[in-house]
XYZ file of C-alpha atoms in Angstrom:
716
model
C -123.087 69.135 -250.281
C -126.359 69.590 -252.147
C -128.967 71.902 -250.627
C -132.709 71.495 -250.977
C -133.024 74.726 -252.986
C -130.668 73.310 -255.642
C -133.365 71.130 -257.165
C -133.536 71.611 -260.956
C -136.163 73.958 -262.371
C -137.014 75.953 -259.248
C -137.822 79.659 -259.569
C -136.242 82.332 -257.378
C -139.497 82.535 -255.402
C -139.564 78.782 -254.831
C -135.929 78.709 -253.735
C -136.544 81.584 -251.320
C -139.538 79.794 -249.802
C -137.556 76.594 -249.256
C -134.747 78.434 -247.452
C -137.144 80.590 -245.430
C -138.918 77.521 -244.083
C -135.585 76.146 -242.811
C -134.375 79.348 -241.108
C -134.515 79.924 -237.375
C -135.935 83.140 -235.925
C -132.415 84.123 -234.876
C -131.195 83.712 -238.451
C -134.112 85.765 -239.771
C -133.563 88.660 -237.379
C -129.834 88.660 -238.105
C -130.775 89.818 -241.605
C -133.267 92.514 -240.571
C -130.797 94.980 -239.050
C -127.074 95.474 -239.147
C -124.412 98.038 -238.286
C -122.316 99.959 -240.745
C -119.368 97.680 -241.536
C -116.917 100.563 -241.194
C -115.481 101.295 -237.725
C -117.087 104.363 -236.160
C -115.952 105.782 -232.841
C -113.610 102.911 -232.113
C -116.114 100.184 -232.989
C -114.807 97.087 -234.755
C -116.388 95.735 -237.908
C -118.372 92.475 -237.694
C -116.452 89.214 -237.994
C -116.475 88.108 -241.621
C -117.104 91.595 -243.019
C -114.870 92.796 -245.853
C -115.218 96.340 -244.619
C -117.880 98.341 -246.447
C -121.325 99.838 -246.005
C -122.881 96.717 -244.460
C -122.532 93.021 -243.679
C -125.138 90.389 -242.871
C -123.908 86.942 -241.767
C -123.905 83.838 -243.923
C -126.031 80.778 -243.170
C -123.575 78.002 -244.097
C -125.859 75.120 -243.163
C -128.337 76.314 -245.821
C -125.745 77.289 -248.421
C -126.545 81.000 -248.138
C -123.562 83.384 -248.418
C -123.118 86.503 -246.329
C -124.446 89.762 -247.706
C -121.558 92.135 -248.297
C -122.906 95.526 -249.368
C -120.911 98.310 -250.991
C -121.546 101.790 -252.403
C -122.409 102.995 -255.113
C -123.584 103.881 -258.668
C -120.233 105.292 -259.811
C -118.038 102.365 -258.810
C -117.026 100.290 -255.781
C -116.127 102.725 -253.018
C -114.009 102.261 -249.894
C -115.234 105.015 -247.595
C -112.698 106.056 -244.979
C -110.024 103.939 -246.701
C -111.585 100.903 -245.066
C -109.746 98.576 -247.462
C -106.244 100.063 -247.837
C -104.702 99.542 -251.261
C -108.015 98.613 -252.845
C -108.141 99.900 -256.426
C -111.339 100.556 -258.368
C -112.479 102.096 -261.627
C -114.155 105.454 -261.103
C -116.993 106.049 -263.511
C -118.072 109.530 -264.477
C -120.839 111.215 -262.510
C -124.445 110.248 -263.092
C -125.050 113.588 -264.781
C -122.384 112.773 -267.367
C -123.843 109.308 -267.935
C -127.271 110.846 -268.535
C -125.667 113.372 -270.903
C -124.849 110.477 -273.239
C -128.575 109.730 -273.671
C -127.231 106.233 -274.358
C -129.035 103.367 -272.632
C -126.439 100.895 -273.928
C -123.686 102.913 -272.232
C -125.688 102.875 -269.002
C -125.895 99.103 -269.156
C -122.229 98.680 -270.096
C -120.985 100.870 -267.248
C -123.406 99.155 -264.872
C -121.952 95.810 -265.927
C -118.481 97.187 -265.164
C -119.562 98.136 -261.626
C -121.149 94.735 -261.079
C -118.072 92.938 -262.386
C -115.740 94.820 -260.040
C -118.087 94.440 -257.074
C -118.319 90.683 -257.613
C -114.521 90.351 -257.961
C -114.080 92.211 -254.674
C -116.472 89.918 -252.799
C -119.632 92.058 -252.823
C -123.071 90.780 -253.736
C -125.111 93.937 -253.080
C -124.300 97.295 -254.657
C -125.959 100.416 -253.262
C -126.382 101.921 -256.711
C -129.234 103.108 -258.929
C -129.503 106.791 -257.968
C -132.795 107.851 -259.568
C -133.890 111.017 -257.793
C -134.994 113.826 -260.064
C -132.839 116.945 -259.975
C -135.484 119.257 -258.515
C -132.964 121.432 -256.660
C -130.104 122.419 -259.019
C -127.881 123.205 -256.022
C -128.319 119.747 -254.484
C -125.121 118.194 -253.162
C -125.809 114.704 -254.518
C -127.034 115.730 -257.955
C -123.787 114.385 -259.418
C -124.890 110.892 -258.285
C -128.278 111.258 -259.932
C -129.130 111.521 -263.605
C -131.481 114.228 -264.754
C -134.481 116.451 -264.177
C -136.685 114.380 -266.502
C -138.516 111.211 -265.362
C -138.167 109.355 -268.669
C -134.443 109.970 -269.127
C -133.783 109.236 -265.456
C -135.837 106.054 -265.408
C -134.383 104.637 -268.615
C -130.759 105.330 -267.702
C -131.106 104.145 -264.094
C -132.958 101.015 -265.174
C -130.291 100.001 -267.677
C -127.504 100.702 -265.179
C -129.213 98.447 -262.629
C -129.723 95.770 -265.273
C -125.993 95.832 -266.024
C -124.995 95.523 -262.363
C -127.371 92.634 -261.723
C -126.136 90.742 -264.776
C -122.994 90.037 -262.716
C -124.768 88.195 -259.843
C -124.854 91.378 -257.760
C -128.080 92.859 -256.398
C -128.515 96.578 -257.086
C -130.687 99.022 -255.247
C -132.495 102.025 -256.641
C -132.439 105.067 -254.383
C -133.431 107.355 -252.680
C -137.148 106.682 -252.819
C -138.397 109.436 -253.166
C -138.117 113.246 -253.619
C -134.749 113.394 -251.847
C -133.850 116.638 -253.605
C -131.350 118.322 -251.289
C -128.722 117.595 -248.647
C -129.226 120.594 -246.371
C -131.434 119.341 -243.577
C -131.908 116.074 -245.405
C -132.782 114.161 -242.218
C -135.504 116.642 -241.227
C -136.848 117.914 -244.565
C -140.381 117.010 -245.579
C -140.858 117.025 -249.351
C -144.491 118.047 -249.712
C -146.135 117.264 -253.038
C -149.584 116.186 -254.264
C -150.103 112.582 -255.311
C -150.744 113.508 -258.945
C -147.550 115.558 -259.194
C -145.580 112.794 -257.459
C -146.867 110.116 -259.821
C -146.110 112.229 -262.905
C -142.535 113.108 -261.905
C -140.388 111.557 -259.179
C -142.353 108.328 -258.822
C -142.531 107.893 -262.597
C -138.721 107.929 -262.778
C -138.529 105.119 -260.209
C -141.381 103.216 -261.850
C -139.606 103.180 -265.218
C -136.275 102.270 -263.581
C -137.916 99.382 -261.711
C -139.652 98.083 -264.822
C -136.431 98.050 -266.855
C -133.837 97.089 -264.239
C -135.870 94.972 -261.797
C -133.630 96.004 -258.883
C -133.395 93.587 -255.992
C -133.702 96.324 -253.387
C -135.142 99.812 -252.990
C -133.709 102.357 -250.553
C -135.929 105.162 -249.223
C -134.321 108.522 -248.482
C -133.583 110.243 -245.188
C -136.302 112.793 -245.860
C -139.984 112.831 -245.061
C -142.603 112.838 -247.811
C -145.773 114.743 -246.983
C -144.924 114.652 -243.295
C -144.040 110.944 -243.000
C -140.493 109.575 -243.009
C -139.790 107.889 -246.343
C -138.607 104.775 -244.479
C -141.996 104.345 -242.794
C -144.232 105.930 -245.414
C -147.235 103.683 -245.992
C -148.159 105.438 -249.238
C -144.693 105.122 -250.794
C -143.773 101.620 -249.647
C -146.974 99.616 -249.344
C -149.451 101.411 -251.584
C -147.241 102.426 -254.511
C -144.116 100.235 -254.478
C -145.403 96.912 -253.190
C -149.036 97.458 -254.123
C -149.435 99.252 -257.442
C -146.064 98.212 -258.850
C -146.131 94.707 -257.283
C -142.476 95.095 -256.349
C -141.092 91.716 -255.177
C -137.727 92.815 -253.710
C -136.798 94.216 -250.330
C -136.821 97.754 -248.942
C -133.718 98.748 -246.983
C -133.457 101.995 -245.070
C -130.674 104.453 -245.673
C -128.000 104.352 -242.980
C -129.439 105.859 -239.822
C -132.844 106.599 -241.379
C -135.057 104.239 -239.354
C -137.347 105.816 -236.759
C -139.520 103.023 -235.378
C -140.034 99.277 -235.161
C -143.683 98.322 -235.629
C -144.702 101.380 -237.633
C -141.798 101.033 -240.072
C -142.243 97.275 -240.483
C -145.978 97.542 -241.076
C -145.466 100.445 -243.508
C -143.211 98.301 -245.701
C -139.607 98.705 -244.499
C -137.842 95.324 -244.558
C -134.332 96.076 -243.259
C -132.848 98.643 -240.875
C -129.493 99.566 -242.408
C -126.712 101.191 -240.412
C -128.515 100.488 -237.174
C -125.612 101.855 -235.111
C -126.443 105.306 -236.466
C -130.048 105.175 -235.233
C -131.305 105.906 -231.737
C -131.690 102.175 -231.229
C -131.671 98.876 -233.097
C -135.356 99.095 -233.978
C -135.432 95.859 -235.943
C -133.773 93.966 -233.098
C -135.421 93.584 -229.692
C -138.166 96.213 -230.255
C -139.372 94.398 -233.372
C -139.172 91.025 -231.630
C -141.361 92.404 -228.825
C -143.824 93.784 -231.385
C -144.114 90.282 -232.867
C -144.551 88.689 -229.460
C -147.335 91.134 -228.582
C -149.127 90.557 -231.890
C -148.644 94.142 -233.061
C -146.556 92.862 -235.985
C -147.620 89.456 -237.357
C -145.046 86.714 -237.830
C -145.973 86.553 -241.502
C -144.617 90.083 -241.892
C -141.204 88.961 -240.583
C -141.269 86.042 -243.002
C -142.192 88.403 -245.841
C -139.184 90.613 -245.057
C -136.737 87.727 -245.203
C -138.413 86.087 -248.189
C -137.982 89.292 -250.205
C -134.241 89.410 -249.467
C -133.741 85.763 -250.380
C -135.793 86.095 -253.540
C -133.687 89.021 -254.766
C -130.417 87.199 -254.080
C -131.642 84.132 -255.947
C -133.062 86.187 -258.829
C -129.601 87.525 -259.781
C -127.775 84.271 -259.041
C -125.932 85.666 -256.011
C -126.536 82.488 -254.002
C -125.706 80.048 -256.791
C -122.625 82.103 -257.742
C -121.191 83.440 -254.468
C -118.813 86.367 -254.798
C -115.285 85.879 -253.491
C -112.532 88.411 -252.872
C -109.489 89.086 -255.026
C -110.970 88.099 -258.365
C -109.285 89.220 -261.564
C -110.199 92.709 -262.805
C -108.963 94.095 -266.119
C -108.534 97.663 -264.920
C -107.081 98.853 -268.214
C -110.120 97.625 -270.135
C -112.402 99.162 -267.537
C -110.568 102.460 -267.688
C -111.147 102.549 -271.432
C -114.879 101.970 -270.913
C -114.890 104.861 -268.429
C -113.076 107.002 -270.994
C -115.584 106.163 -273.733
C -118.424 107.046 -271.355
C -116.841 110.442 -270.684
C -116.231 111.030 -274.392
C -119.926 110.533 -275.111
C -121.146 112.649 -272.198
C -118.995 115.807 -272.386
C -121.230 118.665 -273.547
C -120.044 121.438 -275.864
C -121.896 124.534 -274.646
C -120.236 127.220 -276.760
C -117.964 127.222 -279.802
C -117.434 130.717 -281.189
C -116.235 130.722 -284.795
C -115.370 126.997 -284.613
C -112.602 127.561 -282.082
C -112.850 123.862 -281.296
C -111.382 121.541 -282.196
C -108.130 123.315 -281.481
C -105.471 123.277 -284.183
C -102.830 120.622 -283.637
C -99.153 121.536 -283.726
C -99.366 124.858 -281.851
C -96.187 126.480 -280.603
C -97.402 127.044 -277.073
C -100.536 126.054 -275.128
C -101.344 127.169 -271.613
C -103.346 124.848 -269.341
C -104.659 126.481 -266.178
C -106.289 125.528 -262.909
C -108.272 122.840 -261.094
C -105.273 120.557 -260.517
C -105.383 119.607 -264.204
C -101.744 118.598 -263.900
C -102.840 115.732 -261.677
C -106.390 114.672 -262.480
C -110.105 115.359 -262.631
C -112.486 116.125 -259.785
C -115.028 113.696 -258.340
C -117.926 114.201 -255.957
C -117.692 113.455 -252.262
C -119.460 111.162 -249.818
C -120.460 107.515 -249.930
C -120.272 107.363 -253.739
C -116.690 108.651 -253.997
C -114.470 106.082 -255.710
C -110.765 106.422 -255.002
C -108.502 104.633 -257.491
C -104.834 104.206 -256.598
C -102.964 107.445 -257.267
C -105.698 109.958 -256.393
C -104.890 113.459 -255.219
C -106.717 113.951 -251.924
C -107.340 117.375 -250.394
C -109.252 118.418 -247.259
C -113.006 117.909 -247.622
C -115.663 117.351 -244.954
C -116.457 115.017 -242.085
C -119.217 112.673 -243.207
C -120.989 110.603 -240.521
C -117.802 110.719 -238.449
C -115.636 109.652 -241.395
C -113.109 112.027 -242.908
C -114.205 112.561 -246.512
C -111.595 114.120 -248.737
C -111.926 116.146 -251.917
C -110.532 113.741 -254.501
C -109.061 114.193 -257.977
C -108.948 111.008 -260.035
C -105.532 110.228 -261.572
C -106.370 111.066 -265.190
C -104.403 114.207 -265.961
C -105.879 116.544 -268.587
C -102.475 118.240 -268.846
C -100.677 115.063 -269.872
C -103.519 114.009 -272.156
C -103.393 117.419 -273.871
C -99.656 116.999 -274.353
C -100.302 113.624 -275.963
C -103.136 114.797 -278.252
C -102.056 118.310 -279.249
C -98.699 117.865 -281.027
C -97.878 121.237 -279.466
C -94.225 122.222 -279.175
C -94.835 123.318 -275.590
C -97.716 122.802 -273.141
C -97.303 124.843 -269.956
C -99.325 124.441 -266.747
C -100.256 127.152 -264.271
C -102.269 126.687 -261.105
C -103.914 130.054 -261.751
C -103.470 131.183 -258.163
C -101.427 134.198 -259.278
C -103.841 135.774 -261.751
C -101.528 138.490 -263.070
C -98.685 136.030 -263.675
C -101.041 133.578 -265.392
C -102.456 136.359 -267.572
C -98.944 137.204 -268.710
C -98.412 133.548 -269.662
C -101.749 133.628 -271.510
C -100.585 136.536 -273.691
C -97.784 134.361 -275.012
C -99.908 131.281 -275.735
C -101.606 130.248 -278.962
C -104.583 129.133 -276.893
C -105.532 128.927 -273.223
C -107.416 125.965 -271.743
C -108.651 126.912 -268.288
C -110.227 124.328 -265.989
C -112.843 125.485 -263.476
C -114.298 123.142 -260.895
C -117.081 123.066 -258.328
C -117.038 120.382 -255.637
C -120.205 118.861 -254.281
C -120.625 116.121 -251.739
C -123.161 114.115 -249.851
C -124.309 116.219 -246.869
C -123.097 119.400 -248.617
C -125.303 121.411 -250.981
C -123.811 124.066 -253.229
C -124.442 127.492 -251.734
C -125.683 129.246 -254.835
C -125.113 128.396 -258.489
C -121.907 130.337 -259.050
C -118.329 129.153 -259.241
C -115.913 130.481 -256.633
C -115.362 134.151 -257.384
C -111.608 133.666 -257.746
C -112.245 131.282 -260.637
C -114.568 133.762 -262.345
C -111.952 136.506 -262.019
C -109.275 134.201 -263.413
C -111.355 133.286 -266.466
C -112.212 136.927 -267.156
C -108.558 137.937 -266.910
C -107.412 135.212 -269.293
C -110.177 135.895 -271.818
C -109.223 139.581 -271.791
C -105.674 138.841 -273.046
C -106.235 135.758 -275.237
C -109.137 135.448 -277.668
C -108.597 131.692 -277.840
C -109.587 131.009 -274.235
C -111.446 127.731 -273.768
C -113.134 126.863 -270.459
C -113.562 123.275 -269.270
C -116.065 122.935 -266.430
C -115.899 120.117 -263.886
C -119.075 120.606 -261.873
C -121.632 118.629 -259.902
C -124.564 120.418 -261.501
C -125.526 123.518 -263.444
C -123.608 126.715 -262.718
C -123.940 130.325 -263.815
C -121.331 131.648 -266.267
C -120.955 135.449 -265.967
C -118.014 135.418 -268.427
C -119.769 133.343 -271.108
C -119.741 136.082 -273.755
C -116.021 136.721 -273.253
C -114.615 133.235 -273.874
C -114.252 131.364 -277.161
C -115.582 127.960 -276.135
C -116.991 126.101 -273.139
C -117.083 122.379 -272.382
C -119.112 120.875 -269.540
C -117.131 117.802 -268.479
C -119.012 117.191 -265.194
C -116.972 114.784 -263.001
C -115.541 112.664 -265.846
C -114.019 109.704 -263.970
C -111.003 107.465 -264.530
C -110.669 108.296 -268.222
C -111.713 111.917 -267.914
C -108.447 113.615 -268.818
C -108.077 111.625 -272.014
C -111.734 112.223 -272.925
C -111.432 115.988 -272.460
C -108.290 116.134 -274.588
C -109.961 114.025 -277.255
C -112.802 116.530 -277.549
C -110.498 119.578 -277.450
C -108.398 118.369 -280.391
C -111.039 116.628 -282.472
C -110.328 112.944 -281.958
C -113.797 112.925 -280.390
C -116.777 114.806 -281.794
C -118.717 116.070 -278.738
C -122.178 114.538 -278.510
C -123.300 115.046 -274.912
C -126.638 116.749 -274.271
C -127.574 118.498 -271.037
C -129.698 116.336 -268.710
C -130.480 119.422 -266.604
C -131.393 123.001 -267.383
C -128.757 125.661 -266.708
C -130.631 128.616 -265.180
C -129.513 132.152 -266.015
C -129.848 132.981 -262.317
C -131.252 131.575 -259.086
C -134.163 134.001 -259.390
C -135.548 131.754 -262.144
C -135.866 128.722 -259.858
C -139.147 127.632 -258.255
C -137.333 127.892 -254.896
C -134.790 130.719 -255.224
C -134.058 130.833 -251.485
C -132.105 127.986 -249.896
C -132.373 126.613 -246.386
C -129.573 127.954 -244.185
C -127.293 124.951 -243.546
C -126.321 126.346 -240.145
C -129.935 126.254 -238.966
C -130.570 122.543 -239.327
C -129.152 119.012 -239.131
C -127.924 117.185 -242.222
C -126.167 114.112 -240.851
C -127.864 110.967 -239.543
C -127.059 110.084 -235.974
C -126.685 113.762 -235.031
C -128.911 115.631 -232.560
C -131.774 117.218 -234.483
C -131.526 120.987 -234.699
C -134.312 123.187 -235.992
C -137.193 120.725 -236.262
C -138.982 119.503 -239.384
C -138.615 121.729 -242.462
C -141.475 121.597 -244.968
C -140.609 122.331 -248.597
C -143.626 122.920 -250.817
C -142.760 121.240 -254.106
C -146.314 121.894 -255.269
C -144.905 125.211 -256.477
C -143.595 123.450 -259.574
C -145.482 120.177 -259.085
C -144.596 117.762 -261.869
C -143.145 120.586 -263.983
C -139.544 119.971 -262.963
C -136.671 121.653 -264.791
C -137.371 122.471 -268.432
C -141.119 122.126 -267.888
C -140.980 124.842 -265.204
C -139.107 127.152 -267.550
C -141.737 126.680 -270.269
C -144.620 127.097 -267.846
C -143.211 130.362 -266.513
C -142.008 131.597 -269.942
C -138.423 132.046 -268.741
C -135.328 131.675 -270.903
C -132.541 129.685 -269.245
C -128.840 130.017 -269.899
C -128.878 126.582 -271.584
C -131.947 124.362 -271.979
C -132.354 120.698 -271.151
C -131.138 118.549 -274.049
C -128.755 121.216 -275.378
C -125.365 120.357 -276.831
C -123.280 121.388 -279.837
C -121.319 119.236 -282.297
C -118.491 119.599 -284.792
C -120.908 118.487 -287.507
C -124.515 119.342 -288.363
C -127.675 117.254 -288.430
C -131.050 117.463 -290.091
C -134.255 115.957 -288.696
C -137.002 115.098 -291.177
C -139.999 112.877 -291.985
C -141.542 112.746 -288.513
C -144.641 110.555 -288.305
C -146.504 108.820 -285.480
C -149.428 106.433 -285.146
C -151.459 105.057 -282.259
C -151.909 101.298 -282.493
C -155.119 99.559 -281.450
C -153.285 98.336 -278.358
C -152.614 101.929 -277.278
C -148.907 101.767 -278.137
C -147.745 104.910 -279.925
C -144.993 104.420 -282.485
C -143.049 107.224 -284.129
C -140.540 107.396 -286.959
C -137.966 110.048 -287.730
C -135.123 110.425 -290.221
C -131.792 111.797 -288.999
C -129.143 112.960 -291.494
C -125.551 114.024 -290.889
C -125.238 117.062 -293.157
C -121.708 117.988 -292.068
C -118.190 116.877 -292.878
C -117.296 114.571 -289.976
C -118.842 111.616 -288.213
C -120.839 112.321 -285.094
C -123.790 111.409 -282.915
C -127.104 113.191 -282.674
C -129.642 112.698 -279.905
C -133.114 112.730 -281.417
C -135.565 114.016 -278.798
C -139.346 113.762 -279.075
C -141.567 115.994 -276.934
C -145.361 116.013 -276.778
C -147.915 118.610 -275.777
C -151.697 118.822 -276.128
C -152.610 121.365 -278.780
C -154.529 123.310 -276.124
C -151.220 123.517 -274.191
C -152.808 122.470 -270.914
C -149.441 121.181 -269.813
C -145.849 121.965 -270.734
C -144.163 119.870 -273.415
C -142.779 116.581 -272.067
C -139.998 114.299 -273.292
C -141.637 111.062 -274.479
C -138.832 109.346 -276.425
C -135.168 109.751 -277.306
C -132.539 107.922 -279.314
C -128.835 108.454 -279.791
C -127.710 107.755 -283.360
C -124.156 107.824 -284.756
C -123.817 108.785 -288.428
C -121.025 109.156 -290.956
C -120.932 112.337 -293.087
C -123.870 112.331 -295.480
C -125.459 109.280 -293.881
C -129.218 109.173 -293.203
C -131.069 106.770 -290.981
C -134.712 106.280 -290.139
C -135.176 105.507 -286.476
C -138.195 103.997 -284.762
C -139.236 105.202 -281.323
C -141.998 104.158 -278.963
C -143.550 106.940 -276.901
C -143.825 106.525 -273.130
C -147.580 106.536 -272.431
C -147.264 107.605 -268.806
C -145.268 110.660 -269.855
C -148.296 111.677 -271.937
C -150.929 110.810 -269.349
C -152.011 112.606 -266.213
C -152.669 110.851 -262.918
C -156.213 111.142 -261.536
C -155.958 110.562 -257.803
C -159.699 110.209 -257.232
C -159.955 107.305 -259.660
C -156.384 106.041 -259.020
C -155.796 105.866 -262.765
C -153.628 107.245 -265.539
C -155.713 109.161 -268.079
C -154.758 110.152 -271.621
C -157.349 112.676 -272.719
C -159.028 112.180 -276.086
C -157.766 115.076 -278.165
C -155.077 116.099 -280.625
C -151.491 116.293 -279.411
C -148.525 117.884 -281.107
C -145.432 115.702 -281.313
C -142.192 117.615 -281.775
C -138.810 116.432 -283.018
C -136.311 118.630 -281.223
C -132.650 119.385 -280.701
C -133.401 120.366 -277.095
C -136.302 121.455 -274.914
C -136.328 124.903 -276.545
C -135.511 124.147 -280.174
C -138.372 122.253 -281.805
C -137.410 121.494 -285.405
C -140.546 119.893 -286.852
C -143.837 118.472 -285.667
C -146.772 116.306 -286.555
C -150.261 116.345 -285.095
C -151.242 113.143 -283.332
C -154.930 112.481 -282.564
C -155.258 110.118 -279.593
C -158.412 108.173 -278.834
C -158.093 108.692 -275.117
C -157.941 105.952 -272.545
C -157.366 105.281 -268.871
C -155.296 102.586 -267.267
C -154.246 101.607 -263.785
C -151.967 98.926 -262.452
């Protein structure tokens, strides 16, 4: 059967309009709200649903497939084991992806997620986490990317582009300033418009421009006293107005608070309606239309936006079906390569790493390294077949376990090391493990820190038992190497005592093999920190955390404690490394930091402003060491009068053989240079001289050139 939208040469907008004009009001409203397609409290999932985050019914007479929506950025999840036996590739955490500073890797891993989603029958992926890491203790930081708007926007945008290349719509989320999990459903993120535009909103703006996501998901939180899901400024003024965003806005699950107000403010779909007080976009919205409070054209606009996004990625023309072929071995290798590029070498005393191959005895300790590598919890947790699952938390009434992906560092170390003997100890008995350490050529101790949706880290430290274990092992073996598996920055009280430290984040399905590759030199570490590691919590703009016992964090739960206002104007747009520069504080490790087994030289920096306003820069990178490796060239800019902290304006990852030099061309991000003037509603680059730095990280500026800019203003 041929449908009217199948006429040759039609655009996605034209196809959407044709279908919209043939839909009944019942069909339209069936797409404006829907329950979570996972059974809660004895509920059954909707007929036709695969079993996932959400389902919206097909319209067979018009050739429109059902919307089957799944989480998340790190792979296709099956929360609550809703699809028993379902396998999936688990990508590394967003923080590790951002540590690669590799936009091509972001797109490749996004394509992997889209490919698996499509083969499992999904056409919407709830991916694209693009919140800035404002709160280093945030429970979902592992899903996000970085503290910098440029790095976050570029990496999120390319990930979304990869997903959507497979006929699967991707979201970006959680729009915006959703910085913590404690009290997330009652927290108001308070921040001036200028600071918002120059930080959190800029990350989403760049991601939207690159990835063109089909949907945007606001957060649970309020922004300046208004729920993000019914925030006129965020949704209508900025997203749909200034940015001319053509896709649809879906609420987070259980984050809708009204019918008419939300619809008129720009929310298009009420997701997870069974978690809200009522189905706002059902009968209440119908009554608002009947009374004239909400015009019919607004309902049509909601549905048109959904249809347009589905057509724009080919999800209608190429409907996803279940049980497609997936090359899991190929995908696992992609996940491994991602981890290899994103592991960060933080310390390497006297070139301890790479470890010598062919040792007599190695001791591997802790963090279930005999089984696998840790992943974060909540809706983004991907659970491949063979995971180790331990008690975790209850998440929205669903038991959420603490999961270790089946990629054993112990077995990978045995394969890479050529050691005569590789012994494992859980580390629970510290004195016994210390005795084993005395007899080992080297000790590799794994330390982990689990974070989850709805669960912030309480402080920046590891569990004290892990700190004591590391100190005890370092005291008896000078060749003690620490591998961190964390969901964000942590403090390291034993840093001076150990020989080497790797930050492996949550490294995914190929994590064990990637870690072993770095430890024994098959892989030259090239990850760079996408977040600052503070020396202590006292250095943070908000040292004191909200007491999790005093408030409500889960949607659908009775509100306890009332609205909590967090004044992010303290740091404003100076998030992360910018805050540390502004306050003249020295962190434990700066943003952009990472060591290598080789050395690099940066030279011949030059930049020019074209007549069009585009600013082009050139830089030569040379590998001056004895092995191949990758450097991440980072360009920061600051007015010579230092009226704002230096900002990242361009970056490029470049792989070089020993002795090889390469000139790289970079284009500076104008909005990272500009300031937002709220009164005029414009970006303004002041006419003055700026200093452009080529840097190894946000603290180590290697060379600079002065860059006079003519000054200009621009809007949307």
